[in-house]
Tab-separated table of C-alpha atoms in Angstrom:
chain	number	residue	atom	x	y	z
W	1	MET	CA	28.347	11.715	-122.016
W	2	PRO	CA	28.907	15.467	-121.627
W	3	HIS	CA	32.205	17.213	-122.058
W	4	VAL	CA	34.097	17.276	-118.755
W	5	ASP	CA	36.109	20.432	-118.120
W	6	ARG	CA	39.496	19.658	-116.639
W	7	ALA	CA	40.727	23.237	-116.497
W	8	VAL	CA	38.214	25.891	-115.678
W	9	SER	CA	38.329	29.614	-116.356
W	10	PRO	CA	34.813	30.742	-115.431
W	11	TRP	CA	33.223	32.281	-118.492
W	12	TRP	CA	30.516	33.954	-116.435
W	13	GLN	CA	32.773	36.266	-114.415
W	14	ARG	CA	31.972	39.980	-114.526
W	15	PRO	CA	32.160	42.893	-112.117
W	16	GLY	CA	29.967	41.933	-109.186
W	17	LEU	CA	30.196	38.175	-109.815
W	18	GLU	CA	33.772	37.044	-109.435
W	19	VAL	CA	36.118	34.404	-108.091
W	20	HIS	CA	38.433	35.367	-105.239
W	21	ALA	CA	40.937	32.770	-104.053
W	22	GLY	CA	38.766	30.080	-105.579
W	23	ARG	CA	35.579	31.259	-103.880
W	24	LEU	CA	32.493	32.835	-105.407
W	25	ALA	CA	31.914	36.479	-104.509
W	26	VAL	CA	28.821	38.526	-105.295
W	27	CYS	CA	28.938	42.314	-104.956
W	28	GLY	CA	32.243	41.953	-103.128
W	29	GLN	CA	30.809	39.565	-100.517
W	30	ASP	CA	31.620	35.897	-100.092
W	31	ALA	CA	28.598	33.962	-101.376
W	32	GLU	CA	28.948	31.011	-99.006
W	33	THR	CA	29.250	33.325	-96.014
W	34	LEU	CA	26.014	35.044	-97.032
W	35	ALA	CA	24.278	31.682	-97.243
W	36	ARG	CA	25.561	30.523	-93.853
W	37	ARG	CA	24.516	33.776	-92.219
W	38	LEU	CA	21.097	34.254	-93.822
W	39	GLY	CA	20.085	30.677	-94.622
W	40	THR	CA	19.161	28.845	-97.799
W	41	PRO	CA	17.590	28.931	-100.250
W	42	LEU	CA	18.392	32.603	-100.838
W	43	PHE	CA	18.197	34.886	-103.853
W	44	VAL	CA	21.002	37.450	-104.049
W	45	THR	CA	20.584	40.291	-106.543
W	46	ASP	CA	23.302	42.641	-107.795
W	47	VAL	CA	21.272	45.820	-108.244
W	48	ASP	CA	24.153	47.547	-110.035
W	49	ARG	CA	24.058	44.854	-112.717
W	50	VAL	CA	20.394	45.594	-113.412
W	51	VAL	CA	21.244	49.219	-114.158
W	52	GLU	CA	24.312	48.231	-116.214
W	53	ASN	CA	22.237	45.939	-118.419
W	54	ALA	CA	19.602	48.583	-119.074
W	55	ARG	CA	22.328	51.072	-119.974
W	56	ARG	CA	24.115	48.539	-122.212
W	57	LEU	CA	20.956	48.135	-124.242
W	58	ARG	CA	20.494	51.885	-124.491
W	59	ALA	CA	24.143	52.247	-125.586
W	60	GLY	CA	23.559	49.652	-128.293
W	61	PHE	CA	20.720	51.688	-129.728
W	62	ARG	CA	22.870	54.828	-129.665
W	63	ALA	CA	25.644	52.970	-131.508
W	64	ALA	CA	23.090	52.139	-134.211
W	65	GLY	CA	22.123	55.796	-134.581
W	66	PHE	CA	19.019	55.939	-132.393
W	67	GLY	CA	18.977	59.237	-130.567
W	68	LEU	CA	21.442	60.638	-133.100
W	69	THR	CA	20.288	60.410	-136.710
W	70	LEU	CA	17.096	58.632	-135.606
W	71	PRO	CA	14.679	59.351	-132.742
W	72	PRO	CA	15.694	57.623	-129.488
W	73	ALA	CA	14.421	54.098	-129.048
W	74	ILE	CA	11.893	53.583	-126.266
W	75	VAL	CA	13.013	50.971	-123.725
W	76	ARG	CA	10.370	49.515	-121.397
W	77	PHE	CA	11.198	46.899	-118.787
W	78	ALA	CA	8.999	43.771	-118.842
W	79	LEU	CA	7.678	43.889	-115.299
W	80	LYS	CA	6.719	40.221	-115.251
W	81	ALA	CA	10.425	39.328	-115.291
W	82	ASN	CA	11.143	40.888	-111.887
W	83	ARG	CA	8.914	43.022	-109.684
W	84	GLN	CA	11.157	43.266	-106.621
W	85	PRO	CA	10.947	46.788	-105.127
W	86	ALA	CA	14.735	47.326	-105.096
W	87	VAL	CA	14.957	46.412	-108.789
W	88	LEU	CA	12.113	48.717	-109.756
W	89	ALA	CA	13.560	51.563	-107.703
W	90	ALA	CA	16.924	51.196	-109.440
W	91	LEU	CA	15.318	51.299	-112.889
W	92	ARG	CA	13.173	54.281	-111.949
W	93	ARG	CA	16.281	56.176	-110.808
W	94	ILE	CA	18.028	55.849	-114.173
W	95	ALA	CA	16.210	58.919	-115.473
W	96	PRO	CA	13.073	60.893	-114.588
W	97	PRO	CA	9.801	60.742	-116.525
W	98	GLY	CA	10.100	62.407	-119.900
W	99	ASP	CA	13.861	61.972	-120.152
W	100	PRO	CA	14.869	60.016	-123.298
W	101	GLU	CA	17.098	57.820	-121.112
W	102	ALA	CA	14.229	56.788	-118.827
W	103	VAL	CA	13.185	53.151	-118.735
W	104	GLY	CA	9.437	52.652	-119.029
W	105	ILE	CA	7.322	49.649	-118.115
W	106	ASP	CA	5.755	46.838	-120.119
W	107	ALA	CA	2.828	45.423	-118.144
W	108	CYS	CA	0.676	42.391	-118.906
W	109	SER	CA	-1.999	42.484	-116.176
W	110	PRO	CA	-4.009	45.101	-114.301
W	111	GLY	CA	-2.024	44.271	-111.179
W	112	GLU	CA	1.242	45.052	-112.946
W	113	VAL	CA	-0.127	48.385	-114.156
W	114	GLU	CA	-1.179	49.285	-110.629
W	115	LEU	CA	2.211	48.242	-109.240
W	116	ALA	CA	4.068	50.334	-111.824
W	117	LEU	CA	1.976	53.385	-111.050
W	118	ALA	CA	2.577	52.929	-107.324
W	119	ALA	CA	6.331	52.541	-107.970
W	120	GLY	CA	6.566	55.968	-109.607
W	121	TRP	CA	5.892	55.445	-113.304
W	122	ARG	CA	3.420	57.713	-115.030
W	123	ALA	CA	0.631	56.287	-117.158
W	124	GLY	CA	2.282	57.584	-120.318
W	125	GLU	CA	5.423	55.572	-119.554
W	126	ILE	CA	3.532	52.273	-119.287
W	127	SER	CA	2.540	50.055	-122.188
W	128	PHE	CA	0.040	47.266	-121.551
W	129	THR	CA	-0.026	44.118	-123.657
W	130	GLY	CA	-2.192	41.317	-122.285
W	131	THR	CA	-4.128	38.371	-123.615
W	132	ASN	CA	-7.652	37.015	-123.073
W	133	LEU	CA	-8.766	40.110	-121.186
W	134	SER	CA	-11.962	39.928	-119.180
W	135	ASP	CA	-14.442	42.741	-118.621
W	136	ARG	CA	-13.122	42.898	-115.057
W	137	ASP	CA	-9.626	43.509	-116.473
W	138	LEU	CA	-10.927	46.363	-118.597
W	139	ASP	CA	-12.756	47.829	-115.588
W	140	ARG	CA	-9.361	48.260	-113.949
W	141	LEU	CA	-7.307	49.151	-117.019
W	142	LEU	CA	-9.351	51.747	-118.871
W	143	PRO	CA	-9.495	54.363	-116.076
W	144	THR	CA	-5.694	54.354	-115.710
W	145	GLY	CA	-5.087	55.962	-119.108
W	146	VAL	CA	-2.336	53.435	-119.867
W	147	HIS	CA	-1.839	52.633	-123.550
W	148	LEU	CA	-3.309	49.250	-124.484
W	149	ASN	CA	-2.012	46.885	-127.160
W	150	LEU	CA	-4.856	44.529	-128.042
W	151	ASP	CA	-4.103	41.037	-129.281
W	152	ALA	CA	-7.480	39.859	-130.610
W	153	VAL	CA	-10.153	41.260	-132.891
W	154	SER	CA	-12.716	40.640	-130.157
W	155	GLN	CA	-10.658	42.777	-127.761
W	156	VAL	CA	-10.700	45.638	-130.250
W	157	GLU	CA	-14.472	45.337	-130.420
W	158	ARG	CA	-14.939	45.283	-126.648
W	159	VAL	CA	-12.591	48.192	-126.005
W	160	GLY	CA	-14.218	50.134	-128.830
W	161	ARG	CA	-17.674	49.708	-127.327
W	162	ARG	CA	-16.492	50.854	-123.909
W	163	ALA	CA	-13.954	53.549	-124.832
W	164	PRO	CA	-14.576	54.821	-128.376
W	165	GLY	CA	-12.103	57.332	-129.711
W	166	ARG	CA	-9.085	56.303	-127.653
W	167	SER	CA	-5.656	55.366	-129.066
W	168	ILE	CA	-4.723	51.687	-129.114
W	169	GLY	CA	-2.044	49.363	-130.399
W	170	LEU	CA	-2.473	46.046	-132.173
W	171	ARG	CA	-0.418	43.051	-131.165
W	172	LEU	CA	0.469	41.235	-134.358
W	173	ASN	CA	1.357	37.621	-134.984
W	174	PRO	CA	3.800	37.673	-137.914
W	175	GLY	CA	3.656	33.926	-138.464
W	176	ARG	CA	7.347	33.616	-137.682
W	177	GLY	CA	8.959	33.153	-134.315
W	178	VAL	CA	12.291	33.038	-132.527
W	179	GLY	CA	13.223	31.588	-129.145
W	180	TYR	CA	15.780	29.700	-127.065
W	181	HIS	CA	14.110	26.591	-128.454
W	182	GLU	CA	10.943	25.883	-130.427
W	183	GLY	CA	8.791	25.807	-127.323
W	184	LEU	CA	9.702	29.416	-126.500
W	185	ALA	CA	8.651	30.810	-129.883
W	186	TYR	CA	5.476	32.831	-129.347
W	187	SER	CA	4.597	32.971	-133.019
W	188	GLY	CA	5.413	30.852	-136.040
W	189	GLU	CA	3.944	28.283	-138.366
W	190	ARG	CA	2.151	26.556	-135.500
W	191	PRO	CA	-0.800	28.717	-134.426
W	192	THR	CA	-0.401	30.325	-131.009
W	193	LYS	CA	-2.792	32.233	-128.774
W	194	PHE	CA	-0.974	35.533	-129.252
W	195	GLY	CA	-1.722	38.333	-131.649
W	196	ILE	CA	-3.660	39.202	-134.758
W	197	TYR	CA	-2.623	37.269	-137.862
W	198	ALA	CA	-2.213	38.893	-141.263
W	199	ASP	CA	-5.438	37.349	-142.589
W	200	ARG	CA	-7.485	39.198	-139.932
W	201	LEU	CA	-5.591	42.465	-139.798
W	202	ASP	CA	-7.986	44.284	-142.148
W	203	GLU	CA	-10.889	43.086	-140.003
W	204	ALA	CA	-9.206	44.425	-136.842
W	205	LEU	CA	-8.616	47.779	-138.533
W	206	ALA	CA	-12.243	47.927	-139.682
W	207	VAL	CA	-13.503	47.227	-136.158
W	208	ALA	CA	-11.210	49.927	-134.796
W	209	GLY	CA	-12.492	52.378	-137.405
W	210	ARG	CA	-16.103	51.625	-136.561
W	211	HIS	CA	-15.432	52.752	-132.978
W	212	ASP	CA	-13.133	55.671	-133.909
W	213	LEU	CA	-10.206	53.933	-132.232
W	214	VAL	CA	-6.856	55.363	-133.336
W	215	VAL	CA	-4.299	52.652	-134.099
W	216	ASP	CA	-0.977	54.306	-133.325
W	217	THR	CA	1.150	51.262	-132.434
W	218	VAL	CA	1.914	47.811	-133.727
W	219	HIS	CA	3.432	45.333	-131.314
W	220	VAL	CA	5.049	41.926	-131.652
W	221	HIS	CA	6.649	39.534	-129.219
W	222	ALA	CA	7.910	36.594	-131.227
W	223	GLY	CA	9.629	34.544	-128.524
W	224	SER	CA	11.951	34.416	-125.555
W	225	GLY	CA	15.536	33.596	-124.712
W	226	TRP	CA	17.012	33.770	-128.197
W	227	LEU	CA	20.738	34.325	-128.612
W	228	ALA	CA	23.104	35.705	-131.243
W	229	ASP	CA	22.811	32.699	-133.526
W	230	ALA	CA	19.086	33.403	-133.836
W	231	LEU	CA	19.517	36.998	-134.999
W	232	PRO	CA	18.632	36.047	-138.624
W	233	ALA	CA	15.359	34.540	-137.372
W	234	PHE	CA	14.630	37.783	-135.513
W	235	GLU	CA	15.322	39.721	-138.711
W	236	ALA	CA	12.841	37.499	-140.552
W	237	VAL	CA	10.247	38.356	-137.902
W	238	LEU	CA	10.925	42.055	-138.413
W	239	ASP	CA	10.475	41.679	-142.168
W	240	ARG	CA	6.957	40.359	-141.579
W	241	VAL	CA	6.252	43.047	-139.009
W	242	ARG	CA	7.342	45.752	-141.459
W	243	THR	CA	4.943	44.413	-144.078
W	244	MET	CA	2.043	44.299	-141.630
W	245	ALA	CA	2.881	47.759	-140.294
W	246	GLU	CA	2.818	49.139	-143.827
W	247	GLN	CA	-0.622	47.570	-144.193
W	248	VAL	CA	-1.750	49.448	-141.079
W	249	ARG	CA	-0.341	52.719	-142.410
W	250	GLY	CA	-1.919	52.045	-145.792
W	251	ALA	CA	-5.310	51.875	-144.103
W	252	GLY	CA	-4.794	55.427	-142.901
W	253	ALA	CA	-3.777	54.736	-139.323
W	254	PRO	CA	-1.353	57.337	-137.875
W	255	LEU	CA	1.239	54.770	-136.879
W	256	GLY	CA	3.792	56.278	-134.498
W	257	GLU	CA	5.449	53.254	-132.863
W	258	VAL	CA	6.608	49.769	-133.757
W	259	ASN	CA	7.162	47.793	-130.569
W	260	VAL	CA	9.420	44.814	-131.285
W	261	GLY	CA	8.788	43.249	-127.869
W	262	GLY	CA	11.394	41.513	-125.780
W	263	GLY	CA	12.967	38.088	-125.834
W	264	ILE	CA	16.700	38.856	-125.984
W	265	GLY	CA	18.319	35.970	-124.133
W	266	VAL	CA	21.228	35.651	-121.734
W	267	PRO	CA	23.823	32.880	-122.173
W	268	ALA	CA	23.574	30.022	-119.684
W	269	ARG	CA	26.642	28.116	-120.844
W	270	ALA	CA	30.076	29.071	-122.159
W	271	GLU	CA	29.254	27.963	-125.683
W	272	GLU	CA	26.106	30.086	-125.972
W	273	PRO	CA	26.704	33.315	-127.953
W	274	PRO	CA	25.410	36.530	-126.354
W	275	VAL	CA	23.382	39.048	-128.308
W	276	GLU	CA	25.380	42.240	-128.659
W	277	PRO	CA	23.038	45.186	-128.101
W	278	ALA	CA	24.503	47.121	-131.044
W	279	ASP	CA	23.862	44.153	-133.379
W	280	TYR	CA	20.280	43.861	-132.123
W	281	ALA	CA	19.703	47.580	-132.615
W	282	SER	CA	21.334	47.613	-136.043
W	283	ALA	CA	19.188	44.697	-137.228
W	284	THR	CA	16.097	46.509	-135.993
W	285	ARG	CA	17.143	49.712	-137.773
W	286	GLU	CA	17.845	48.017	-141.089
W	287	ARG	CA	14.722	45.846	-141.203
W	288	LEU	CA	12.415	48.684	-140.170
W	289	ARG	CA	14.229	51.461	-142.045
W	290	PRO	CA	11.295	52.446	-144.318
W	291	LEU	CA	9.113	52.951	-141.256
W	292	LEU	CA	11.802	54.871	-139.392
W	293	GLU	CA	12.269	57.169	-142.374
W	294	ALA	CA	8.537	57.850	-142.213
W	295	GLY	CA	8.879	59.017	-138.599
W	296	VAL	CA	7.819	55.845	-136.789
W	297	ARG	CA	9.657	55.196	-133.503
W	298	VAL	CA	11.006	51.878	-132.268
W	299	ALA	CA	10.257	50.481	-128.811
W	300	CYS	CA	11.386	47.293	-127.113
W	301	GLU	CA	10.499	45.436	-123.911
W	302	PRO	CA	13.490	43.581	-122.446
W	303	GLY	CA	12.974	41.441	-119.372
W	304	ASP	CA	15.584	38.737	-118.947
W	305	PHE	CA	18.229	40.839	-120.670
W	306	VAL	CA	17.990	43.407	-117.885
W	307	VAL	CA	17.688	41.162	-114.834
W	308	LYS	CA	18.476	37.522	-115.531
W	309	ASP	CA	22.223	37.528	-114.875
W	310	ALA	CA	21.861	40.033	-112.028
W	311	ALA	CA	20.884	37.414	-109.436
W	312	ILE	CA	21.980	34.037	-108.135
W	313	LEU	CA	20.098	31.503	-106.052
W	314	LEU	CA	22.089	29.987	-103.199
W	315	ALA	CA	21.200	26.489	-101.993
W	316	GLU	CA	22.722	23.856	-99.730
W	317	VAL	CA	23.710	20.408	-100.948
W	318	VAL	CA	21.804	17.965	-98.722
W	319	THR	CA	22.370	14.714	-100.623
W	320	VAL	CA	25.176	13.252	-102.724
W	321	GLU	CA	24.367	9.675	-103.639
W	322	GLU	CA	24.675	7.237	-106.524
W	323	ARG	CA	21.460	5.764	-107.861
W	324	GLY	CA	21.425	3.367	-110.782
W	325	GLY	CA	24.832	4.463	-111.977
W	326	THR	CA	24.049	8.185	-111.771
W	327	THR	CA	25.389	10.483	-109.076
W	328	PHE	CA	22.579	12.686	-107.805
W	329	VAL	CA	23.280	15.970	-106.060
W	330	GLY	CA	20.233	17.026	-104.063
W	331	LEU	CA	19.605	20.657	-103.061
W	332	ASP	CA	17.384	22.250	-100.425
W	333	VAL	CA	15.450	24.120	-103.109
W	334	GLY	CA	13.057	23.005	-105.829
W	335	TRP	CA	11.413	24.048	-109.058
W	336	ASN	CA	8.863	26.079	-107.119
W	337	ASN	CA	11.680	28.637	-106.692
W	338	ASP	CA	13.691	27.989	-109.850
W	339	CYS	CA	11.644	26.718	-112.776
W	340	ALA	CA	14.151	27.674	-115.487
W	341	TYR	CA	14.781	24.044	-116.456
W	342	PHE	CA	11.530	22.476	-115.223
W	343	ILE	CA	9.214	24.735	-117.230
W	344	TYR	CA	11.315	26.549	-119.821
W	345	ARG	CA	14.095	24.025	-120.446
W	346	PHE	CA	16.722	26.720	-120.108
W	347	ALA	CA	20.207	25.413	-119.424
W	348	GLN	CA	21.571	26.602	-116.101
W	349	GLU	CA	25.064	27.036	-114.707
W	350	LEU	CA	25.736	25.812	-111.166
W	351	VAL	CA	28.784	26.855	-109.148
W	352	VAL	CA	30.162	25.306	-105.952
W	353	CYS	CA	30.830	28.433	-103.914
W	354	ARG	CA	33.980	27.130	-102.184
W	355	ALA	CA	35.406	25.839	-105.481
W	356	ALA	CA	34.150	28.279	-108.079
W	357	ASP	CA	37.020	27.766	-110.527
W	358	ALA	CA	37.898	24.154	-109.716
W	359	PRO	CA	38.190	21.578	-112.511
W	360	ARG	CA	34.828	20.038	-113.349
W	361	ASP	CA	35.807	16.387	-113.472
W	362	ARG	CA	32.630	14.710	-112.165
W	363	VAL	CA	29.342	14.121	-113.971
W	364	VAL	CA	26.180	14.494	-111.904
W	365	THR	CA	22.462	15.149	-112.065
W	366	VAL	CA	21.305	17.997	-109.830
W	367	ALA	CA	17.844	17.652	-108.290
W	368	GLY	CA	15.555	19.634	-106.012
W	369	HIS	CA	13.410	18.807	-103.006
W	370	ILE	CA	9.970	18.888	-104.647
W	371	ASN	CA	8.313	15.467	-104.675
W	372	GLU	CA	8.176	15.161	-108.466
W	373	ALA	CA	10.535	13.291	-110.791
W	374	GLY	CA	10.947	16.304	-113.060
W	375	ASP	CA	12.312	18.517	-110.280
W	376	LEU	CA	15.783	18.769	-111.816
W	377	PHE	CA	18.197	21.609	-112.433
W	378	ALA	CA	20.740	19.841	-114.650
W	379	GLU	CA	21.261	16.344	-116.040
W	380	ASP	CA	24.606	14.709	-116.878
W	381	TYR	CA	26.282	17.911	-115.787
W	382	ALA	CA	30.006	18.454	-115.184
W	383	MET	CA	30.921	19.721	-111.710
W	384	PRO	CA	33.877	19.564	-109.339
W	385	GLU	CA	33.696	17.287	-106.309
W	386	VAL	CA	30.518	18.138	-104.398
W	387	ARG	CA	30.001	17.321	-100.743
W	388	GLU	CA	26.937	17.370	-98.550
W	389	GLY	CA	26.830	20.734	-96.787
W	390	ASP	CA	28.358	22.617	-99.717
W	391	ILE	CA	26.688	25.822	-100.879
W	392	VAL	CA	25.870	25.920	-104.585
W	393	ALA	CA	24.940	29.006	-106.615
W	394	LEU	CA	22.464	28.665	-109.458
W	395	LEU	CA	23.321	31.485	-111.867
W	396	ASN	CA	20.971	33.529	-114.049
W	397	ALA	CA	18.291	33.580	-111.352
W	398	GLY	CA	17.201	37.198	-111.747
W	399	GLY	CA	14.291	36.790	-114.157
W	400	TYR	CA	11.113	34.712	-113.846
W	401	HIS	CA	12.276	33.111	-110.592
W	402	GLN	CA	10.997	34.903	-107.501
W	403	GLU	CA	8.094	36.164	-109.601
W	404	GLU	CA	6.975	32.610	-110.387
W	405	ALA	CA	7.638	31.103	-106.959
W	406	SER	CA	4.860	29.038	-105.406
W	407	TRP	CA	4.017	27.068	-102.278
W	408	HIS	CA	3.919	23.762	-104.148
W	409	CYS	CA	4.296	20.858	-101.701
W	410	LEU	CA	4.156	23.600	-99.036
W	411	ARG	CA	7.771	24.441	-99.798
W	412	ALA	CA	8.111	28.149	-99.150
W	413	PRO	CA	9.205	30.750	-101.699
W	414	ALA	CA	12.817	31.698	-101.007
W	415	PRO	CA	13.584	35.141	-99.585
W	416	GLY	CA	15.977	37.503	-101.319
W	417	ILE	CA	18.471	40.244	-100.607
W	418	HIS	CA	19.502	43.070	-102.907
W	419	LEU	CA	23.079	44.313	-102.828
W	420	VAL	CA	25.143	47.118	-104.273
W	421	ARG	CA	28.771	46.425	-104.947
W	422	GLN	CA	31.330	46.601	-102.170
W	423	PRO	CA	35.103	46.990	-102.524
W	424	GLU	CA	36.693	43.853	-103.900
W	425	LEU	CA	37.805	41.091	-101.570
W	426	PRO	CA	41.553	40.475	-101.427
W	427	ALA	CA	42.711	37.992	-104.034
């Protein structure tokens, strides 16, 4: 039986997502009113929050000395997390190309590269890291001039045959991982499909040398969604990366960048500890210090950290009914629009818009309208009284939601609106 909150002070409140007279407000607008006017399901994105999050990360690096005693860290947004035009435009406006404050792009497919170029990023601001690339992928990628991080020895060979002499990066698998849970670790003791392992790194370097490829970057993405309590595991990843990067430098490669990937998580529940950007940056500085002192720059590729808590998904309660001793709350949206729990097993916070700070004294299971038993958003979850017709907000819907939406069961992908903050509603 879960803990039932009998007095609620919403832990998730922030500028742009607040409670006014008991009701949920987003960007100064009443969330339920938006849903009634525009229909459900509906994504609502706080564009200002996207920019705030990117700047918070940049400020964390500055607090750790990057851009002061060390070269500025390179921040590239993981485009797969959110490709909505309003989001991309806001990130592009942070600073122009060439400015140290500019946010670049991490792309993982030819389509993402083409989208980033069309959205105003220059090729030199885009880093590509894909997996299992086909010749058709390379036909589209190589002419763009975008920097490629290659994650298999065979990829190094194929790129070398087609584009000898160009600069490349190597995606490494350090044999250690970190994630929200074990299933979201992209490297570790269990072999994964990503990256070049230490026992084949010399081979990859030899293949690159045979084709006059210049290895100027090492890249790692060890997992997704990890929080502050996993910072030691991230540091252990960086220790392995440092060792492998020194191996690359020892082979004579002019290493100029260590890309530590993304994966910084966003709390989904009150008890989950957030990663403080300054702590993340300081850990990166300390673990990679020998490389930094040799002039190597640090880059990172946040996705969820920038966009996840910037959006909510509004849905209508269409069923409240007891079945087998469990109270089910059914919504007019399914995992085809919000797969956070269905696929990734991320916890998710749900808020009744008319009673955003009400005591959570009922225990329910919240389900969607896809015709599969696993279409759930929360199980044994504490909520206030919920009635059919209520509007519920699913928080942390800004990353890997709209981008992964499908027509499964011919349920349509939900539309979205993008807001900037309005003056506060009266209390």
